Amino acid sequence: MAQAYRQAYKSDTGRGRSDAEWNGSRTRRLSGRSRLFRGWAGRGMWRRGILLALCALLLAGLMAFHSQVPNSVGNLGSLLETFLPWLGLGIPVLLLCALLRRSATALIALLLPAVVWLNLFGGLVTGRAGEAAGELTVATHNVNAENSDPEGTAGDVAASGADVVALEEVSGAAVPTYEKAMSDTYKYHSVQGTVGIWSKYPLADTRPVDIKLGWTRALRSTVETPKGPVAVYVAHLPSVRVKFNAGFTAGQRDDSADALGQAIAGEKLDKVVLLGDLNGTMNDRALAPVTSQMRSTQGAAGDGFGFSWPAAFPMARIDQIMVRGLEPVSSWTLPGTGSDHLPVAASVDLGPKN
C-alpha cells in the first residue's frame, strides 16, 4: 500500500524524474533568463549601438548649433531653422532603435538631444495663460489672394473679437468684399497695396512702408487706443521656395526683412506692434533685423508652437505677432478659414497711459 502511494505521488508531481533530468530542466530555465539579462548586461550593451549614439550626438549638435549651419549653400541654415522644432521627432525614433538594439550607449547618448530640445522648445509646450484678455487684442491673417470665400473669411476674422486686425494678400478685386464684411465690427480701416488694417480705434498717419519690392506689401499706422497711441506695422514679406537646383531661395525675403527692420528701428513711438506674414520663423536668422528688436507674443505668452502654415497640416509659424514696449498676455491660433494660412491672435497690456 505504501509502495503504491509513493508511486502515485511520483507520477503526479514529476518526482519520478532523475536528479540529472531535474537539474537539467532547472538549468535551462535559468539559462534562458540569463541570456535575457545578458542582452542588457555585460560588455555587449556598451559595444552595440555606436552608430545610433553618433546619430544622437549629431542631432544634438544640429539643434544646439543651428546658427552655425551656413547659408552660403542654398540657405541651408534658414531651411533648418524654419523646421527646427521638428528635429525633435528624431529622438523617439532613435529611442526605439536603441531599445531594439539593446544599446545602453545609445540610450545614454540620447539624453543630450533630449536636453537640448527641451532647452530650446520646452517652454512652448508647458501650460500658459491661454486666451487671457489683455487691454488690446490683435490678429493677423494671410487671407490668400485666391480665396474663394473672402466674405466668409472676413466674417471669421471679425468674429475673433480682436480690436485690431491685419490682413495680407488682399487682392484688389476682393477689397470691397472685405470692407463690407468687416464694416459693422471695425469703424476704421486702411488698405495699402495688398495689405490692410481694420481697427475699432481711430487710425492716424497711415502710410506705406517700403520693403524693397517695387509694390506695396507693408504699411504703418497709429492706433489711438484709450491708453495712447500705438504704432502698428502690417507686413507681408516675399515668399520663399525650396528648389532642388537652388536650395532655399530666400534672398528677396531677406532684403525685405532688412528694410522692415530699419523702418521699425526708426519708429518714434515707444509702443509698437508688428502683424503679418513674414514667411519665416522666429528661429530664422534672416529675420534677425526684425526679431532682434521685438518680442514674439507666441514665444512669450502662447500655448504650444502656434504653427500657422499650411492650414491643412500646420508645420511652421510664419505668421507673426511681435511687440515692443508692450507686455504679451496671451497668444493663440484661430480656426481655419478659406485660406491656406491660419489666422493668429494675441492679447497685450498697454502699460501706463501716454
mmCIF file of N, CA and C in Angstrom, residues 25-95:
data_model
loop_
_atom_site.group_PDB
_atom_site.id
_atom_site.type_symbol
_atom_site.label_atom_id
_atom_site.label_comp_id
_atom_site.label_asym_id
_atom_site.label_seq_id
_atom_site.Cartn_x
_atom_site.Cartn_y
_atom_site.Cartn_z
ATOM 1 N N SER A 25 16.592 20.546 -16.423
ATOM 2 C CA SER A 25 15.464 21.419 -16.714
ATOM 3 C C SER A 25 15.616 22.762 -16.018
ATOM 4 N N ARG A 26 16.015 22.722 -14.763
ATOM 5 C CA ARG A 26 16.192 23.953 -13.990
ATOM 6 C C ARG A 26 17.303 24.808 -14.591
ATOM 7 N N THR A 27 18.359 24.147 -15.040
ATOM 8 C CA THR A 27 19.483 24.861 -15.641
ATOM 9 C C THR A 27 19.067 25.570 -16.924
ATOM 10 N N ARG A 28 18.220 24.897 -17.722
ATOM 11 C CA ARG A 28 17.760 25.501 -18.973
ATOM 12 C C ARG A 28 16.915 26.739 -18.702
ATOM 13 N N ARG A 29 16.064 26.659 -17.666
ATOM 14 C CA ARG A 29 15.255 27.837 -17.334
ATOM 15 C C ARG A 29 16.133 29.011 -16.891
ATOM 16 N N LEU A 30 17.073 28.711 -16.048
ATOM 17 C CA LEU A 30 17.976 29.763 -15.583
ATOM 18 C C LEU A 30 18.830 30.302 -16.721
ATOM 19 N N SER A 31 19.166 29.407 -17.647
ATOM 20 C CA SER A 31 19.988 29.836 -18.782
ATOM 21 C C SER A 31 19.224 30.803 -19.674
ATOM 22 N N GLY A 32 17.900 30.500 -19.886
ATOM 23 C CA GLY A 32 17.090 31.418 -20.690
ATOM 24 C C GLY A 32 17.008 32.794 -20.068
ATOM 25 N N ARG A 33 16.797 32.829 -18.741
ATOM 26 C CA ARG A 33 16.756 34.112 -18.056
ATOM 27 C C ARG A 33 18.110 34.812 -18.119
ATOM 28 N N SER A 34 19.156 34.029 -18.035
ATOM 29 C CA SER A 34 20.499 34.613 -18.072
ATOM 30 C C SER A 34 20.789 35.244 -19.418
ATOM 31 N N ARG A 35 20.324 34.565 -20.502
ATOM 32 C CA ARG A 35 20.555 35.137 -21.832
ATOM 33 C C ARG A 35 19.811 36.450 -21.987
ATOM 34 N N LEU A 36 18.557 36.520 -21.450
ATOM 35 C CA LEU A 36 17.792 37.758 -21.497
ATOM 36 C C LEU A 36 18.505 38.866 -20.736
ATOM 37 N N PHE A 37 19.057 38.519 -19.575
ATOM 38 C CA PHE A 37 19.770 39.510 -18.781
ATOM 39 C C PHE A 37 21.038 39.971 -19.487
ATOM 40 N N ARG A 38 21.731 38.968 -20.089
ATOM 41 C CA ARG A 38 22.980 39.327 -20.762
ATOM 42 C C ARG A 38 22.729 40.220 -21.969
ATOM 43 N N GLY A 39 21.460 40.210 -22.502
ATOM 44 C CA GLY A 39 21.143 41.102 -23.610
ATOM 45 C C GLY A 39 21.331 42.559 -23.237
ATOM 46 N N TRP A 40 21.138 42.878 -21.942
ATOM 47 C CA TRP A 40 21.288 44.255 -21.484
ATOM 48 C C TRP A 40 22.510 44.437 -20.604
ATOM 49 N N ALA A 41 23.038 43.375 -20.074
ATOM 50 C CA ALA A 41 24.165 43.495 -19.157
ATOM 51 C C ALA A 41 25.453 43.060 -19.840
ATOM 52 N N GLY A 42 26.525 43.366 -19.202
ATOM 53 C CA GLY A 42 27.820 42.963 -19.728
ATOM 54 C C GLY A 42 28.377 43.937 -20.740
ATOM 55 N N ARG A 43 29.411 43.494 -21.394
ATOM 56 C CA ARG A 43 30.108 44.379 -22.327
ATOM 57 C C ARG A 43 29.308 44.664 -23.589
ATOM 58 N N GLY A 44 28.426 43.724 -23.975
ATOM 59 C CA GLY A 44 27.711 43.881 -25.237
ATOM 60 C C GLY A 44 26.855 45.126 -25.309
ATOM 61 N N MET A 45 26.182 45.453 -24.211
ATOM 62 C CA MET A 45 25.277 46.595 -24.264
ATOM 63 C C MET A 45 26.016 47.905 -24.457
ATOM 64 N N TRP A 46 27.283 47.937 -24.150
ATOM 65 C CA TRP A 46 28.082 49.149 -24.345
ATOM 66 C C TRP A 46 28.705 49.188 -25.738
ATOM 67 N N ARG A 47 28.964 47.999 -26.296
ATOM 68 C CA ARG A 47 29.591 47.961 -27.625
ATOM 69 C C ARG A 47 28.574 48.163 -28.745
ATOM 70 N N ARG A 48 27.353 47.716 -28.513
ATOM 71 C CA ARG A 48 26.334 47.852 -29.549
ATOM 72 C C ARG A 48 25.831 49.295 -29.629
ATOM 73 N N GLY A 49 25.330 49.657 -30.816
ATOM 74 C CA GLY A 49 24.661 50.937 -30.983
ATOM 75 C C GLY A 49 25.576 52.148 -31.057
ATOM 76 N N ILE A 50 26.824 51.936 -31.415
ATOM 77 C CA ILE A 50 27.747 53.079 -31.530
ATOM 78 C C ILE A 50 27.262 54.047 -32.607
ATOM 79 N N LEU A 51 26.785 53.492 -33.730
ATOM 80 C CA LEU A 51 26.293 54.342 -34.813
ATOM 81 C C LEU A 51 25.067 55.133 -34.362
ATOM 82 N N LEU A 52 24.172 54.490 -33.599
ATOM 83 C CA LEU A 52 22.997 55.196 -33.079
ATOM 84 C C LEU A 52 23.411 56.321 -32.140
ATOM 85 N N ALA A 53 24.417 56.064 -31.330
ATOM 86 C CA ALA A 53 24.908 57.093 -30.412
ATOM 87 C C ALA A 53 25.474 58.284 -31.178
ATOM 88 N N LEU A 54 26.186 58.001 -32.262
ATOM 89 C CA LEU A 54 26.740 59.086 -33.081
ATOM 90 C C LEU A 54 25.618 59.894 -33.736
ATOM 91 N N CYS A 55 24.557 59.206 -34.160
ATOM 92 C CA CYS A 55 23.411 59.920 -34.741
ATOM 93 C C CYS A 55 22.765 60.830 -33.699
ATOM 94 N N ALA A 56 22.680 60.353 -32.462
ATOM 95 C CA ALA A 56 22.104 61.162 -31.386
ATOM 96 C C ALA A 56 22.953 62.399 -31.131
ATOM 97 N N LEU A 57 24.257 62.245 -31.138
ATOM 98 C CA LEU A 57 25.151 63.381 -30.924
ATOM 99 C C LEU A 57 25.059 64.374 -32.082
ATOM 100 N N LEU A 58 24.935 63.863 -33.310
ATOM 101 C CA LEU A 58 24.780 64.741 -34.470
ATOM 102 C C LEU A 58 23.474 65.527 -34.383
ATOM 103 N N LEU A 59 22.404 64.865 -33.968
ATOM 104 C CA LEU A 59 21.116 65.535 -33.812
ATOM 105 C C LEU A 59 21.199 66.644 -32.775
ATOM 106 N N ALA A 60 21.854 66.349 -31.660
ATOM 107 C CA ALA A 60 22.019 67.364 -30.613
ATOM 108 C C ALA A 60 22.836 68.541 -31.130
ATOM 109 N N GLY A 61 23.882 68.244 -31.907
ATOM 110 C CA GLY A 61 24.723 69.307 -32.449
ATOM 111 C C GLY A 61 23.976 70.204 -33.414
ATOM 112 N N LEU A 62 23.129 69.608 -34.275
ATOM 113 C CA LEU A 62 22.358 70.408 -35.233
ATOM 114 C C LEU A 62 21.411 71.361 -34.511
ATOM 115 N N MET A 63 20.793 70.875 -33.436
ATOM 116 C CA MET A 63 19.852 71.733 -32.708
ATOM 117 C C MET A 63 20.574 72.802 -31.896
ATOM 118 N N ALA A 64 21.655 72.402 -31.238
ATOM 119 C CA ALA A 64 22.350 73.348 -30.360
ATOM 120 C C ALA A 64 23.114 74.408 -31.150
ATOM 121 N N PHE A 65 23.637 74.029 -32.313
ATOM 122 C CA PHE A 65 24.481 74.942 -33.094
ATOM 123 C C PHE A 65 23.870 75.219 -34.465
ATOM 124 N N HIS A 66 22.537 75.320 -34.509
ATOM 125 C CA HIS A 66 21.864 75.558 -35.790
ATOM 126 C C HIS A 66 22.305 76.867 -36.435
ATOM 127 N N SER A 67 22.673 77.845 -35.626
ATOM 128 C CA SER A 67 23.091 79.130 -36.185
ATOM 129 C C SER A 67 24.431 79.041 -36.902
ATOM 130 N N GLN A 68 25.160 77.938 -36.698
ATOM 131 C CA GLN A 68 26.451 77.768 -37.353
ATOM 132 C C GLN A 68 26.342 77.059 -38.704
ATOM 133 N N VAL A 69 25.164 76.527 -39.003
ATOM 134 C CA VAL A 69 24.979 75.893 -40.316
ATOM 135 C C VAL A 69 24.959 77.001 -41.363
ATOM 136 N N PRO A 70 25.839 76.952 -42.341
ATOM 137 C CA PRO A 70 25.987 78.093 -43.266
ATOM 138 C C PRO A 70 24.791 78.280 -44.179
ATOM 139 N N ASN A 71 24.552 79.533 -44.536
ATOM 140 C CA ASN A 71 23.526 79.879 -45.505
ATOM 141 C C ASN A 71 24.109 80.049 -46.906
ATOM 142 N N SER A 72 25.410 79.915 -47.008
ATOM 143 C CA SER A 72 26.075 80.175 -48.289
ATOM 144 C C SER A 72 25.700 79.164 -49.361
ATOM 145 N N VAL A 73 25.285 77.971 -48.959
ATOM 146 C CA VAL A 73 24.887 76.938 -49.914
ATOM 147 C C VAL A 73 23.391 76.702 -49.773
ATOM 148 N N GLY A 74 22.621 77.276 -50.688
ATOM 149 C CA GLY A 74 21.182 77.036 -50.701
ATOM 150 C C GLY A 74 20.437 77.489 -49.471
ATOM 151 N N ASN A 75 20.995 78.417 -48.708
ATOM 152 C CA ASN A 75 20.346 78.887 -47.484
ATOM 153 C C ASN A 75 19.929 77.729 -46.577
ATOM 154 N N LEU A 76 20.830 76.737 -46.440
ATOM 155 C CA LEU A 76 20.512 75.556 -45.644
ATOM 156 C C LEU A 76 20.261 75.909 -44.186
ATOM 157 N N GLY A 77 20.976 76.929 -43.692
ATOM 158 C CA GLY A 77 20.785 77.325 -42.304
ATOM 159 C C GLY A 77 19.364 77.792 -42.040
ATOM 160 N N SER A 78 18.846 78.653 -42.905
ATOM 161 C CA SER A 78 17.479 79.147 -42.745
ATOM 162 C C SER A 78 16.459 78.036 -42.923
ATOM 163 N N LEU A 79 16.713 77.127 -43.850
ATOM 164 C CA LEU A 79 15.808 75.998 -44.057
ATOM 165 C C LEU A 79 15.743 75.140 -42.797
ATOM 166 N N LEU A 80 16.900 74.861 -42.210
ATOM 167 C CA LEU A 80 16.938 74.082 -40.972
ATOM 168 C C LEU A 80 16.191 74.794 -39.859
ATOM 169 N N GLU A 81 16.388 76.097 -39.736
ATOM 170 C CA GLU A 81 15.776 76.855 -38.647
ATOM 171 C C GLU A 81 14.268 77.003 -38.815
ATOM 172 N N THR A 82 13.788 76.956 -40.050
ATOM 173 C CA THR A 82 12.356 77.054 -40.286
ATOM 174 C C THR A 82 11.615 75.868 -39.686
ATOM 175 N N PHE A 83 12.228 74.701 -39.780
ATOM 176 C CA PHE A 83 11.573 73.484 -39.280
ATOM 177 C C PHE A 83 12.325 72.893 -38.089
ATOM 178 N N LEU A 84 13.043 73.719 -37.362
ATOM 179 C CA LEU A 84 13.885 73.263 -36.262
ATOM 180 C C LEU A 84 13.135 72.437 -35.214
ATOM 181 N N PRO A 85 11.933 72.818 -34.780
ATOM 182 C CA PRO A 85 11.262 72.002 -33.747
ATOM 183 C C PRO A 85 11.031 70.559 -34.170
ATOM 184 N N TRP A 86 10.872 70.350 -35.484
ATOM 185 C CA TRP A 86 10.576 69.006 -35.964
ATOM 186 C C TRP A 86 11.759 68.053 -35.849
ATOM 187 N N LEU A 87 12.948 68.579 -35.626
ATOM 188 C CA LEU A 87 14.086 67.688 -35.415
ATOM 189 C C LEU A 87 13.890 66.827 -34.168
ATOM 190 N N GLY A 88 13.042 67.306 -33.267
ATOM 191 C CA GLY A 88 12.769 66.526 -32.061
ATOM 192 C C GLY A 88 12.145 65.179 -32.351
ATOM 193 N N LEU A 89 11.532 65.000 -33.531
ATOM 194 C CA LEU A 89 10.962 63.700 -33.884
ATOM 195 C C LEU A 89 12.040 62.631 -34.009
ATOM 196 N N GLY A 90 13.267 63.065 -34.232
ATOM 197 C CA GLY A 90 14.356 62.094 -34.322
ATOM 198 C C GLY A 90 14.635 61.406 -32.992
ATOM 199 N N ILE A 91 14.256 62.038 -31.883
ATOM 200 C CA ILE A 91 14.551 61.467 -30.560
ATOM 201 C C ILE A 91 13.768 60.184 -30.316
ATOM 202 N N PRO A 92 12.419 60.152 -30.481
ATOM 203 C CA PRO A 92 11.718 58.879 -30.274
ATOM 204 C C PRO A 92 12.103 57.807 -31.276
ATOM 205 N N VAL A 93 12.461 58.215 -32.506
ATOM 206 C CA VAL A 93 12.896 57.228 -33.497
ATOM 207 C C VAL A 93 14.188 56.564 -33.045
ATOM 208 N N LEU A 94 15.151 57.373 -32.614
ATOM 209 C CA LEU A 94 16.413 56.814 -32.134
ATOM 210 C C LEU A 94 16.217 56.023 -30.838
ATOM 211 N N LEU A 95 15.271 56.450 -30.009
ATOM 212 C CA LEU A 95 14.992 55.716 -28.779
ATOM 213 C C LEU A 95 14.483 54.313 -29.093
#
